[in-house]
Short mmCIF file of C-alpha atoms and ligand atoms in Angstrom, two decimals:
data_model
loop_
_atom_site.label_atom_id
_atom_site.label_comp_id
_atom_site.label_asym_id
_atom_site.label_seq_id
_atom_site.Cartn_x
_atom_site.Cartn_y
_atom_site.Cartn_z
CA UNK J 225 15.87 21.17 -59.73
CA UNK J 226 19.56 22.09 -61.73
CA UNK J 227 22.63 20.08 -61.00
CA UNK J 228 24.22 20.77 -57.53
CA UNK J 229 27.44 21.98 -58.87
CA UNK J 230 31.00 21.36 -56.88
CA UNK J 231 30.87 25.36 -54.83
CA UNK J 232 34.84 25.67 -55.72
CA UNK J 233 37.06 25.97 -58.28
CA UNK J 234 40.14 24.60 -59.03
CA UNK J 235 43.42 26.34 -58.54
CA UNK J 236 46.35 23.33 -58.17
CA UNK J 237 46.05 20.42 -59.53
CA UNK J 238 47.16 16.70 -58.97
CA UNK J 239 47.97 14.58 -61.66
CA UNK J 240 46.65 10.63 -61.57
CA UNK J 241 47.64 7.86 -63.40
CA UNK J 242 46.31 5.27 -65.30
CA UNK J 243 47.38 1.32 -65.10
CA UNK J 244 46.84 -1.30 -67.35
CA UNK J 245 44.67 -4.47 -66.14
CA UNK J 246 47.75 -6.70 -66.22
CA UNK J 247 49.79 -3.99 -64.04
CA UNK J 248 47.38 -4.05 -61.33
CA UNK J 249 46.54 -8.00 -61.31
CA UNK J 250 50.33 -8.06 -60.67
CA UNK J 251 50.79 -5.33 -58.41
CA UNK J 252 47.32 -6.43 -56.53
CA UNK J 253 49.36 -10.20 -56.32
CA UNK J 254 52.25 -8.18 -54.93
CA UNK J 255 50.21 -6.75 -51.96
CA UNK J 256 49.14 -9.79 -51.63
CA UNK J 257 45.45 -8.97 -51.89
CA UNK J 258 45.32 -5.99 -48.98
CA UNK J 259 44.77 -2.90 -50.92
CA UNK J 260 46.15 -0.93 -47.38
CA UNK J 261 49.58 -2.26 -49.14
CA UNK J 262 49.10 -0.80 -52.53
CA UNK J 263 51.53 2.53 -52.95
CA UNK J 264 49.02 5.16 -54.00
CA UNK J 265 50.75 6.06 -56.89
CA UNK J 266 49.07 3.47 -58.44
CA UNK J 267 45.80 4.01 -57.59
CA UNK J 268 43.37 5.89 -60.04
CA UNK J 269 41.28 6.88 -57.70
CA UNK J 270 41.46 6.69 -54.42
CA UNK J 271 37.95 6.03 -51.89
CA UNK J 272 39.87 4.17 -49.35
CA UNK J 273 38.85 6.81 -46.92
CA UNK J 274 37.81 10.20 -46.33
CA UNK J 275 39.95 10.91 -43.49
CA UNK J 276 43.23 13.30 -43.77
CA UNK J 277 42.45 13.11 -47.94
CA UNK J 278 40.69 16.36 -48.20
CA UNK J 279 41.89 19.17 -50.08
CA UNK J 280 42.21 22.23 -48.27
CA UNK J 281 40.83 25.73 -49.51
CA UNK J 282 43.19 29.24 -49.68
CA UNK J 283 42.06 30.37 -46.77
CA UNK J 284 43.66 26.79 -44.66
CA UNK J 285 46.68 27.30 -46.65
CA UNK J 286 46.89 30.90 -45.76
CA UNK J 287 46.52 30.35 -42.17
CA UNK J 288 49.03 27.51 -42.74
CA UNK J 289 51.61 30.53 -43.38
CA UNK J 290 50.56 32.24 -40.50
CA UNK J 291 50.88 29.31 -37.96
CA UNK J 292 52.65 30.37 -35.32
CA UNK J 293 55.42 27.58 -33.93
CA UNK J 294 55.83 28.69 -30.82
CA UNK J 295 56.43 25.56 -28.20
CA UNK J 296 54.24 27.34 -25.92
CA UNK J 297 51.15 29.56 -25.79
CA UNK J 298 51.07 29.63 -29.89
CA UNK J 299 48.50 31.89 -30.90
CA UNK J 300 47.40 29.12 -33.77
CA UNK J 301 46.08 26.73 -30.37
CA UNK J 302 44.21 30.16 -29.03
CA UNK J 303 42.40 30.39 -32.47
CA UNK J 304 41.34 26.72 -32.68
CA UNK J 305 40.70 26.99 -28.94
CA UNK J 306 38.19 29.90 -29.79
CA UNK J 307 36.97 28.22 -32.79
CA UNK J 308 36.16 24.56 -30.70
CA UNK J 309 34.26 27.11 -27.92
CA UNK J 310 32.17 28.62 -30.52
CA UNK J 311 31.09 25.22 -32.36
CA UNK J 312 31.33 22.71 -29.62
CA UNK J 313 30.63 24.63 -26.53
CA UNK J 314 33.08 22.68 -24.17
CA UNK J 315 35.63 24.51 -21.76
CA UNK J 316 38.77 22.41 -22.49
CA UNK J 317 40.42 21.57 -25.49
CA UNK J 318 43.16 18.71 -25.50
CA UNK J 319 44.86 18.84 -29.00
CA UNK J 320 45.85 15.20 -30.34
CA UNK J 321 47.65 14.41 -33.65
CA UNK J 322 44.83 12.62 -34.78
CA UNK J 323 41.30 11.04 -33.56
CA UNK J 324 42.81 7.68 -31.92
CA UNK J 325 45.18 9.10 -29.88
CA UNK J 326 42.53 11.38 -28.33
CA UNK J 327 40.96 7.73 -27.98
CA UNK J 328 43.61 6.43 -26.50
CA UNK J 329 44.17 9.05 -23.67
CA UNK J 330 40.62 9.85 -22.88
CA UNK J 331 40.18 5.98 -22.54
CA UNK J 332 43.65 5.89 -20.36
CA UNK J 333 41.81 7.97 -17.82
CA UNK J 334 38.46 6.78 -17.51
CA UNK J 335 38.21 3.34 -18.12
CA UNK J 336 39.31 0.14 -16.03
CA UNK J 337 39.34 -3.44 -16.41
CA UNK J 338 35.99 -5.06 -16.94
CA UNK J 339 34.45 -1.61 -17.59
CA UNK J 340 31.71 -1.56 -20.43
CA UNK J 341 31.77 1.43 -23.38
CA UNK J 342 27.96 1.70 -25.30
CA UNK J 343 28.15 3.24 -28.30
CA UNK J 344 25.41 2.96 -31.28
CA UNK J 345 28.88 1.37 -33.11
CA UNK J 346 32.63 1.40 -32.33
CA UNK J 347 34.60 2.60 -35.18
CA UNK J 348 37.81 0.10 -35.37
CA UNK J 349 40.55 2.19 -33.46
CA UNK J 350 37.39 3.41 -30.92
CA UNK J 351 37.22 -0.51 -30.47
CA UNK J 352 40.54 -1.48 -30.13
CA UNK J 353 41.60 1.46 -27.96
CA UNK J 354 38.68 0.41 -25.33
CA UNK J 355 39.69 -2.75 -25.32
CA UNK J 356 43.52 -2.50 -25.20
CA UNK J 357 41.79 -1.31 -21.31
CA UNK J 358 40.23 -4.37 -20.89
CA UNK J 359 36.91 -2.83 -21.27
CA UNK J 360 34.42 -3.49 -23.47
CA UNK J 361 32.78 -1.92 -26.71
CA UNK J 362 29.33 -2.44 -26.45
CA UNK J 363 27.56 -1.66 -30.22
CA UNK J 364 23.91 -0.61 -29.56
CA UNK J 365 22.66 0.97 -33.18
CA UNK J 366 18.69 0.68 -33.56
CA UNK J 367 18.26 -2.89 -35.53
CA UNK J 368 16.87 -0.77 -38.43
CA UNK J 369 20.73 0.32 -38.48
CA UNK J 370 21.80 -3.65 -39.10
CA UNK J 371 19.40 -3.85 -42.34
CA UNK J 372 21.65 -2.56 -45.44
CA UNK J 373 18.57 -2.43 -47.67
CA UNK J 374 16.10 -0.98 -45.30
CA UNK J 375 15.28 2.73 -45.62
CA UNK J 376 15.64 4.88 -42.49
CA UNK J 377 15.95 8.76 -41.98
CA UNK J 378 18.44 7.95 -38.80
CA UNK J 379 20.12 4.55 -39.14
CA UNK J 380 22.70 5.54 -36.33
CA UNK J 381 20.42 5.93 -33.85
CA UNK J 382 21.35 4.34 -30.65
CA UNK J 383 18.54 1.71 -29.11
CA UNK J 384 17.57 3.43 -25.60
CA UNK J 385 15.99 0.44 -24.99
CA UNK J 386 19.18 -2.07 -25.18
CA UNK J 387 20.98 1.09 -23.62
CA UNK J 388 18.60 1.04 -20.58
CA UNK J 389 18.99 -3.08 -20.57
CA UNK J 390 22.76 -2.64 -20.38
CA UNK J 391 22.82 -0.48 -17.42
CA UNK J 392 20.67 -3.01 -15.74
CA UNK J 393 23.12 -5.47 -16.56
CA UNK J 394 26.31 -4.06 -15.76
CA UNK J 395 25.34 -1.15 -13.33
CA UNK J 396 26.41 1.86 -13.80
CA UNK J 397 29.50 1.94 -11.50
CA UNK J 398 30.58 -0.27 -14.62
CA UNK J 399 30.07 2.17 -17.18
CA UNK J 400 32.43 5.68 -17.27
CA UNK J 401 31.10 6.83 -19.84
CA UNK J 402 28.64 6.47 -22.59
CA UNK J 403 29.49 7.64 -26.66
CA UNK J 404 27.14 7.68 -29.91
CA UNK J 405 29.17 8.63 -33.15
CA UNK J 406 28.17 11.08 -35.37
CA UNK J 407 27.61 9.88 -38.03
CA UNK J 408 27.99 6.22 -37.36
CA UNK J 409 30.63 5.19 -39.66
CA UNK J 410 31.12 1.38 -39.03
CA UNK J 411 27.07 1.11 -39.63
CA UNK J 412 27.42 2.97 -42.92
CA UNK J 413 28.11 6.72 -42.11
CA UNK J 414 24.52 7.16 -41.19
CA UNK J 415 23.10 10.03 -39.03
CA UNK J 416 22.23 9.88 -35.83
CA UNK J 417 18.61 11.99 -35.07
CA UNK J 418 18.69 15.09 -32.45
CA UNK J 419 15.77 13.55 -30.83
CA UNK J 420 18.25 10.28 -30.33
CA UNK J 421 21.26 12.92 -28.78
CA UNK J 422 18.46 13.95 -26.31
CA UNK J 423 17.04 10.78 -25.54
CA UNK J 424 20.58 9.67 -24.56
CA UNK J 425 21.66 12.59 -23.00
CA UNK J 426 18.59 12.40 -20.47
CA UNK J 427 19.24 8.55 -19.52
CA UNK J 428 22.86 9.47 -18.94
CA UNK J 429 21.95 12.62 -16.49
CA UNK J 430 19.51 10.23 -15.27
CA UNK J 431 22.12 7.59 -14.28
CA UNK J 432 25.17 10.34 -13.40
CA UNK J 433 27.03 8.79 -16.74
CA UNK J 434 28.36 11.21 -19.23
CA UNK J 435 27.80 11.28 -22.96
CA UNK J 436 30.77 11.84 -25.29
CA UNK J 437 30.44 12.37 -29.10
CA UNK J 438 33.15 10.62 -31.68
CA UNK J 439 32.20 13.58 -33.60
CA UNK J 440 34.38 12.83 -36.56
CA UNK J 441 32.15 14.04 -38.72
CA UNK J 442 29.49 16.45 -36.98
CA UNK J 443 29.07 18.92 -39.49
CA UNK J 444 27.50 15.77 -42.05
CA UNK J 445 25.29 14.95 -38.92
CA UNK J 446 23.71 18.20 -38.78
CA UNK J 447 23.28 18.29 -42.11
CA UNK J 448 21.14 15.39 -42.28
CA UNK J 449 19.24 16.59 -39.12
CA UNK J 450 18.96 20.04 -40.91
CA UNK J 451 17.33 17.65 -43.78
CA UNK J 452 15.47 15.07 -42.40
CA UNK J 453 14.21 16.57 -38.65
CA UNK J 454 11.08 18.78 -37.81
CA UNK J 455 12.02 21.30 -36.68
CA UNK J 456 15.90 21.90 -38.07
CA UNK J 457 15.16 23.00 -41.85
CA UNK J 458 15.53 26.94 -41.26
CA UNK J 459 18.45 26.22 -38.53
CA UNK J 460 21.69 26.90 -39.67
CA UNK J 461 24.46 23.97 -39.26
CA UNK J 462 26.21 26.01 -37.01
CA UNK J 463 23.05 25.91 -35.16
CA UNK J 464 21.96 22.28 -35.19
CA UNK J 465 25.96 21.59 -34.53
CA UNK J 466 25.86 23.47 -31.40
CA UNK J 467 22.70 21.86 -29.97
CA UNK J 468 23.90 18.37 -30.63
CA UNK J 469 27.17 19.39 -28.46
CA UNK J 470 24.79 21.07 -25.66
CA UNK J 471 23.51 17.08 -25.07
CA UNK J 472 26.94 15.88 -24.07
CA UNK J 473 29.43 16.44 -21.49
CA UNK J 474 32.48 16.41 -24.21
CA UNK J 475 33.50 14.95 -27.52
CA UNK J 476 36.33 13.01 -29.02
CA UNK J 477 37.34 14.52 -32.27
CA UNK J 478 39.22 13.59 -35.72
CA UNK J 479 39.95 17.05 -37.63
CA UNK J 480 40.52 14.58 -40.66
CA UNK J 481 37.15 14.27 -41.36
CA UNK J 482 35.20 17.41 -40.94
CA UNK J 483 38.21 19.65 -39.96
CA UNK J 484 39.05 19.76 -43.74
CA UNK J 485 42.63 18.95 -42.36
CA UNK J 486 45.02 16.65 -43.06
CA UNK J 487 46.20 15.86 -39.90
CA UNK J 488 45.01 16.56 -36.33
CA UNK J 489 42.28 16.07 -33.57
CA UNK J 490 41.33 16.91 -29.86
CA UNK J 491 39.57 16.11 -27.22
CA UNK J 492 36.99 19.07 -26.28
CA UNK J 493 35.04 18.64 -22.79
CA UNK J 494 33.69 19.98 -19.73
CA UNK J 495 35.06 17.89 -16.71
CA UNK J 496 38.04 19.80 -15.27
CA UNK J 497 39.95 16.58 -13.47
CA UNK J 498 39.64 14.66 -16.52
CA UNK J 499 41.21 17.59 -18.39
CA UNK J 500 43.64 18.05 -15.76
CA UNK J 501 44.74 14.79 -16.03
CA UNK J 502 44.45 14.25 -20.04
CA UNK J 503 47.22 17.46 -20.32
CA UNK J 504 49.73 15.26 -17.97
CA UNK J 505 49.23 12.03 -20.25
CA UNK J 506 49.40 14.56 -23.53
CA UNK J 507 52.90 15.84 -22.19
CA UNK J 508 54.22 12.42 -21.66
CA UNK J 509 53.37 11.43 -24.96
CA UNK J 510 51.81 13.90 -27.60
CA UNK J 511 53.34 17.00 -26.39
CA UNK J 512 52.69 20.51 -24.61
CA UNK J 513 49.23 21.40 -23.95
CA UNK J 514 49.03 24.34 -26.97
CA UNK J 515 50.40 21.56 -28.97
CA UNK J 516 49.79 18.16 -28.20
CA UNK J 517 51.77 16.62 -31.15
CA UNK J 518 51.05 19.23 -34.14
CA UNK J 519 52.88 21.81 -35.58
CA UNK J 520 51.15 25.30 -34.82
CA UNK J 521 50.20 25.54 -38.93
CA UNK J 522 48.33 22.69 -38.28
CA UNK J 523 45.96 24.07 -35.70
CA UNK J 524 45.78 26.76 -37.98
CA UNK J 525 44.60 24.86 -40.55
CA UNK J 526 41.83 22.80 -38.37
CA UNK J 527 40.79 26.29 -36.93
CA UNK J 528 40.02 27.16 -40.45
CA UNK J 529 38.39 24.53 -41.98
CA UNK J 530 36.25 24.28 -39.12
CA UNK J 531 34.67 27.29 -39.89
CA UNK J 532 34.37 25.98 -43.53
CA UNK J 533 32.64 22.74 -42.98
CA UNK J 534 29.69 24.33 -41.67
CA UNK J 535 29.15 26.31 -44.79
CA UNK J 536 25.51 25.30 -45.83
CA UNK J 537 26.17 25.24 -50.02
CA UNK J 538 29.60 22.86 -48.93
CA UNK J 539 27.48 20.51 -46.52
CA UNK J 540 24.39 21.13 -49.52
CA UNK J 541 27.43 19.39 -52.20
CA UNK J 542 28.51 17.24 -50.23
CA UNK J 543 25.73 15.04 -49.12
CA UNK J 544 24.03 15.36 -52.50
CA UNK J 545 27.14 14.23 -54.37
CA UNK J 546 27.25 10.82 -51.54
CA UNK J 547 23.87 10.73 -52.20
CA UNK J 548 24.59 11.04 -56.46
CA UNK J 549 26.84 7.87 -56.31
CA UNK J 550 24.47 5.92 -53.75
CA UNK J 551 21.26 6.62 -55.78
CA UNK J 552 22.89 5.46 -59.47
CA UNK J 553 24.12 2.12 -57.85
CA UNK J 554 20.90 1.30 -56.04
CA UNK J 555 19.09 1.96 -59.99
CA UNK J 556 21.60 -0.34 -61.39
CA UNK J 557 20.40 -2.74 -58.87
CA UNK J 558 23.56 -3.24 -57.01
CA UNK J 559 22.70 -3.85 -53.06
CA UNK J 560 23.68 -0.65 -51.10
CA UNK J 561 23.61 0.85 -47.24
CA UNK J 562 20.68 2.62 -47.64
CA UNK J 563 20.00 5.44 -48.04
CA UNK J 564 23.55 6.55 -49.00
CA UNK J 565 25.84 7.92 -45.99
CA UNK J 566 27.22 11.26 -45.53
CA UNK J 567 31.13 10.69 -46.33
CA UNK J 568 30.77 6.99 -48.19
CA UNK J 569 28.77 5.29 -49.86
CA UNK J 570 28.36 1.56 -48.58
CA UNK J 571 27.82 -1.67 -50.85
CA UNK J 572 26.59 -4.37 -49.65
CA UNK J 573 29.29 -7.45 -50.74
CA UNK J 574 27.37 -10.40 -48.85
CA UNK J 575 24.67 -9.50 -51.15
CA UNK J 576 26.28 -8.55 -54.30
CA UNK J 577 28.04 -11.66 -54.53
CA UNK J 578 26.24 -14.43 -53.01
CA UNK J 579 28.43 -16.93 -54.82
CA UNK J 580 30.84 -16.14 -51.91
CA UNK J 581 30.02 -17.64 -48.67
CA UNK J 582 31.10 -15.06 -45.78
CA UNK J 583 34.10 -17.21 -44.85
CA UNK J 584 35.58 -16.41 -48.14
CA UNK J 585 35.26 -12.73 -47.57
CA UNK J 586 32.92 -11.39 -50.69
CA UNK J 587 33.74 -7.86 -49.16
CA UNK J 588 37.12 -7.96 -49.36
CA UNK J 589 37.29 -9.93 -53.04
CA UNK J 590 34.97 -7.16 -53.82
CA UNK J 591 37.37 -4.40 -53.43
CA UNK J 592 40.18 -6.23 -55.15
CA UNK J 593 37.81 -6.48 -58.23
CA UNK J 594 37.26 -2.82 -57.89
CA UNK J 595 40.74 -1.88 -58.04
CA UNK J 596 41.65 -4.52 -60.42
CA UNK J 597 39.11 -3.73 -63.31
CA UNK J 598 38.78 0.11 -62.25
CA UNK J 599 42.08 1.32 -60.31
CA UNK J 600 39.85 2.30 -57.52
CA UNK J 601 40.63 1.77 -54.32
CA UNK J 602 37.80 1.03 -51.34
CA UNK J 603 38.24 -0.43 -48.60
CA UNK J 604 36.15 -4.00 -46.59
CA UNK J 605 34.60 -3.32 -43.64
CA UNK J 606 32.96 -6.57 -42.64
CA UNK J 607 34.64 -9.88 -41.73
CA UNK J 608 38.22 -8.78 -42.73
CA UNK J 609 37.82 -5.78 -39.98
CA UNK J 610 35.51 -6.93 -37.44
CA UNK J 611 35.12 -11.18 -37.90
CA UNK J 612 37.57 -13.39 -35.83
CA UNK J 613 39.30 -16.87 -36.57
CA UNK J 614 38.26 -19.47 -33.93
CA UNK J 615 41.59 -20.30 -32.37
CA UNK J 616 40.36 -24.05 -31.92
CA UNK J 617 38.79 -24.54 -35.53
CA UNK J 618 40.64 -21.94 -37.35
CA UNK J 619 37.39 -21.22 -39.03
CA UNK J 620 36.14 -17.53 -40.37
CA UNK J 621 33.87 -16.41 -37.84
CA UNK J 622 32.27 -13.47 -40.11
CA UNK J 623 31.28 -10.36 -38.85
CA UNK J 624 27.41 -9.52 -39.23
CA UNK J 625 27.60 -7.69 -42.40
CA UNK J 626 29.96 -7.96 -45.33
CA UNK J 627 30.35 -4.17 -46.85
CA UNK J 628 32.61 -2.31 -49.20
CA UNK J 629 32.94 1.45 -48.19
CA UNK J 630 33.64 3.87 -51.05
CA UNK J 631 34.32 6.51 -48.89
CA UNK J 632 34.60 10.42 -51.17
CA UNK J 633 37.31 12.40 -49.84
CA UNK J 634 36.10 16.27 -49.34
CA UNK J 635 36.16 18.00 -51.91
CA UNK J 636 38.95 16.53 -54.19
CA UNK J 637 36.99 14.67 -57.26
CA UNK J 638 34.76 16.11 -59.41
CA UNK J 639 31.60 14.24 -60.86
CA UNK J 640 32.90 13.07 -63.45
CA UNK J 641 35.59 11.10 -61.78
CA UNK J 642 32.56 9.67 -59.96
CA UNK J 643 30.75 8.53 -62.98
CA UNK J 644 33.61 6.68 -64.17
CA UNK J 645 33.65 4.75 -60.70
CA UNK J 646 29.81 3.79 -61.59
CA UNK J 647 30.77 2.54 -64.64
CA UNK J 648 33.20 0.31 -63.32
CA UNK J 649 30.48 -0.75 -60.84
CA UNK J 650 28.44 -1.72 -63.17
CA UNK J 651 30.63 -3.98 -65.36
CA UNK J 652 31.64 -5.86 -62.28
CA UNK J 653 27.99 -6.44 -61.46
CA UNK J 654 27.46 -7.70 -65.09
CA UNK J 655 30.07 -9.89 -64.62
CA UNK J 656 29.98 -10.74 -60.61
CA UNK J 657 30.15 -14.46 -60.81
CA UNK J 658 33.87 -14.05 -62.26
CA UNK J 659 35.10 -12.92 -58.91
CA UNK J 660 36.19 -15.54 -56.53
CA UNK J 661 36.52 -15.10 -52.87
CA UNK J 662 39.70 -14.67 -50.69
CA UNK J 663 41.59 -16.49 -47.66
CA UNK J 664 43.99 -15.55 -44.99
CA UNK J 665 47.76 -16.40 -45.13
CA UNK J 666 48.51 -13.97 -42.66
CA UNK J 667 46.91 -12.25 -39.59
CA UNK J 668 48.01 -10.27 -36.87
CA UNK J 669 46.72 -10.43 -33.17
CA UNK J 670 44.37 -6.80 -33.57
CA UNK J 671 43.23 -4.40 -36.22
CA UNK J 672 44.24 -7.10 -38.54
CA UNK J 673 42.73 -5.63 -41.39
CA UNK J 674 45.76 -3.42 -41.86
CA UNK J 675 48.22 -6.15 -42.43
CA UNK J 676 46.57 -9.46 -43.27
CA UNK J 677 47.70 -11.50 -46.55
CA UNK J 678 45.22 -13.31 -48.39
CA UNK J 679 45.06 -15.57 -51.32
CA UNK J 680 42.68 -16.40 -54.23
CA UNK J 681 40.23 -19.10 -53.60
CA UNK J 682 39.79 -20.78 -56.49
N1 LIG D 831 36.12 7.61 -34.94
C1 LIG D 831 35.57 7.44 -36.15
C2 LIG D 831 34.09 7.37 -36.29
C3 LIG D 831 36.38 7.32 -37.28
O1 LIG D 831 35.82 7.16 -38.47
C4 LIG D 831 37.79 7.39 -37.13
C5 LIG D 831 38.68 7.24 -38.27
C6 LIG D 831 38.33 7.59 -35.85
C7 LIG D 831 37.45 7.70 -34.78
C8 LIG D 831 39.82 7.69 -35.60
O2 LIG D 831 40.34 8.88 -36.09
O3 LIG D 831 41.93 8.21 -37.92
O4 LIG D 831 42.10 10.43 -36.80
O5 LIG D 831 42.76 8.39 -35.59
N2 LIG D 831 38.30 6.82 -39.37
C9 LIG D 831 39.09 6.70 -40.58
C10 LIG D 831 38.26 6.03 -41.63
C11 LIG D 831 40.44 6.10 -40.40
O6 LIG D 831 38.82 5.67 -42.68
O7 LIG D 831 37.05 5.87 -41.45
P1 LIG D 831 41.86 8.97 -36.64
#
């Protein structure tokens, strides 16, 4: 088989910038070891995450020019409006400025105190925004999903057995709604199976509970089911795509992921009250309905790139270039989510570095070697994100897995800025017993990932 070549070429360009080692030991001292406090200027390149970071094609930035501002009834909301009909199937569209805030107001409506939110896993903000309700975020991903070195077509699945349990447990006057994210992101951007969606979907009808999608990234999701199902290989992803969103009732959406935008999102779904009453909440506080907090060359752009995601030789390049920096780690013997994910690739820092015990954060000390030898920047998603610090102790409670996401922005570096990220990788993991682990100095009361301060542990 040839090379799977980028399907684009290049027509601006954006200059990076090389560092020297001593620049970014000081400037990494300066953030005081939180790369989220780096200025990006002096990053090489940047994997923090693939959300809002893609590059958009001439078509977007066409429709960009032809976004129409009006406050109300802008013909840019009637084309994304179209656009979310023909790929997602639902009847209303809610237009957010980004994925959370859908989050936030979807949650606002349907959740109360003591309520309980399954999910295969919570992405951070999903998390935080349930429980900011007092609810809960129940994570329910198959316990092939929790093995980083275990190979599994559909990691993300959710367990319909610990789903059924859960219902007996809290009853299901306790649980609005259920949600499975495609792909799972927090369990290493793996893909959730159709036959999973269905499964669900038919214990949720069963029980009068609808099924939402976090459907950041859908279009990856069908890929893989295009891939890896029976059944899907001669299906187009617009196809697969629309039968995942025929299984559920509505979907929370970031169009930073796989809208190819750079800002934006939206609740899409079929319930007419909870619409009703998710436009009242969006005037108060993201703005008019054909709006909702983005400028009308913004929903031109989403409307656009929609369309593009779905492209098969896109979705064909961009899973096999995930899958390019996933496969070269795991030959170099460096302990990976596997297989690779659609929009990251995932290593596994617990087991990299075993030196570090988990309350020194190997995930996190991980990163900071990354950027420090390489100017890359990742980001920890382990005990820096998820653990807690017992408040009688102060000890590191760690979170069950200790990972490093390199996550590939869409679109934006070519393979050969890839293969220079490998090579760093692979000096570090000659030398991995010169890295020393991390503690806090600093952490705030949620999502304390974003601001925590950490030191060197000597
Ligand atoms: N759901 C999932 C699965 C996500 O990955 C994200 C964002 C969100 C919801 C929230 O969307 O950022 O538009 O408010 N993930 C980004 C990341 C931030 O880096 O993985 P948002």
């Amino acid at each position: 088989m040839k090379t799977i070549i980028e399907p684009f070429r290049i027509k601006t360009v954006e200059p990076i910038r090389m560092t020297t080692i001593d620049e970014r030991r000081r400037l990494l001292e300066e953030a005081h070891y939180n790369l989220f406090n780096l200025r990006a200027k002096h990053v090489l390149i940047d994997l923090l995450t693939d959300s809002g970071t893609s590059a958009m094609s001439q078509e977007q930035w066409a429709n960009i020019m032809r976004g129409d501002e009006s406050y109300a009834g802008s013909r840019s909301f009637y084309e994304l409006e179209a656009q979310v009909k023909a790929i997602f199937g639902y009847e209303h569209l809610i237009p957010t400025h980004q994925g959370r805030a859908a989050e936030r107001i979807l949650f606002s409506i349907v959740l109360k105190e003591g309520d309980v939110v399954p999910n295969n896993n919570h992405f951070d903000t999903t998390r935080a925004n349930i429980e900011y309700q007092k609810a809960e975020a129940l994570d329910l991903v198959i316990d092939e999903g929790k093995i980083p070195s275990l190979e599994h077509p559909f990691k993300g699945n959710l367990d319909t057995d610990k789903l059924e349990a859960a219902i007996q447990e809290h009853g299901k006057d306790h649980i609005p709604m259920i949600m499975i994210t495609v792909t799972n992101n927090s369990g290493g951007g793996q893909p959730v199976s159709m036959a999973n969606i269905k499964a669900v979907s038919k214990i949720c009808k069963r029980e009068g509970i609808p099924l939402f999608l976090d459907a950041c990234r859908f279009a990856e999701n069908a890929f893989f089911i295009k891939e890896r199902e029976a059944g899907y290989a001669d299906k187009t992803p617009l196809a697969v795509a629309k039968e995942m969103f025929s299984y559920a009732d509505g979907c929370t959406m970031s169009a930073k992921k796989d809208g190819l935008a750079n800002i934006g999102g939206f609740i899409a779904m079929n319930n007419e009250d909870w619409a009703a009453e998710a436009r009242n909440i969006l005037i108060l506080t993201e703005g008019f309905p054909t709006y909702g907090g983005l400028a009308g060359r913004d929903l031109a752009a989403i409307a656009q790139g929609l369309a593009e995601v779905l492209d098969e030789d896109y979705l064909r390049y961009r899973i096999a270039s995930t899958a390019y920096l996933g496969d070269r780690l795991a030959e170099m013997g460096v302990p990976t989510v596997r297989p690779a994910g659609g929009h990251a690739v995932f290593i596994d820092g617990r087991a990299m570095l075993e030196h570090i015990p988990p309350e020194q954060l190997p995930a996190q000390a991980l990163s900071c070697a990354l950027y420090e030898h390489g100017g890359i920047r990742s980001v920890e998603i382990g005990t820096v994100m998820f653990g807690k610090t017992d408040p009688i102790s102060g000890k590191e409670l760690p979170h069950s897995m200790d990972l490093v996401r390199l996550a590939i922005p869409r679109r934006v570096y070519t393979q050969s800025h890839i293969d220079f990220v490998i090579e760093v990788i692979k000096d570090l993991n000659d030398n991995k017993e010169k890295i020393h682990g991390l503690a806090f100095t600093y952490q705030a009361p949620f999502l304390r990932h974003f601001t925590a301060k950490f030191r060197p542990v000597p």
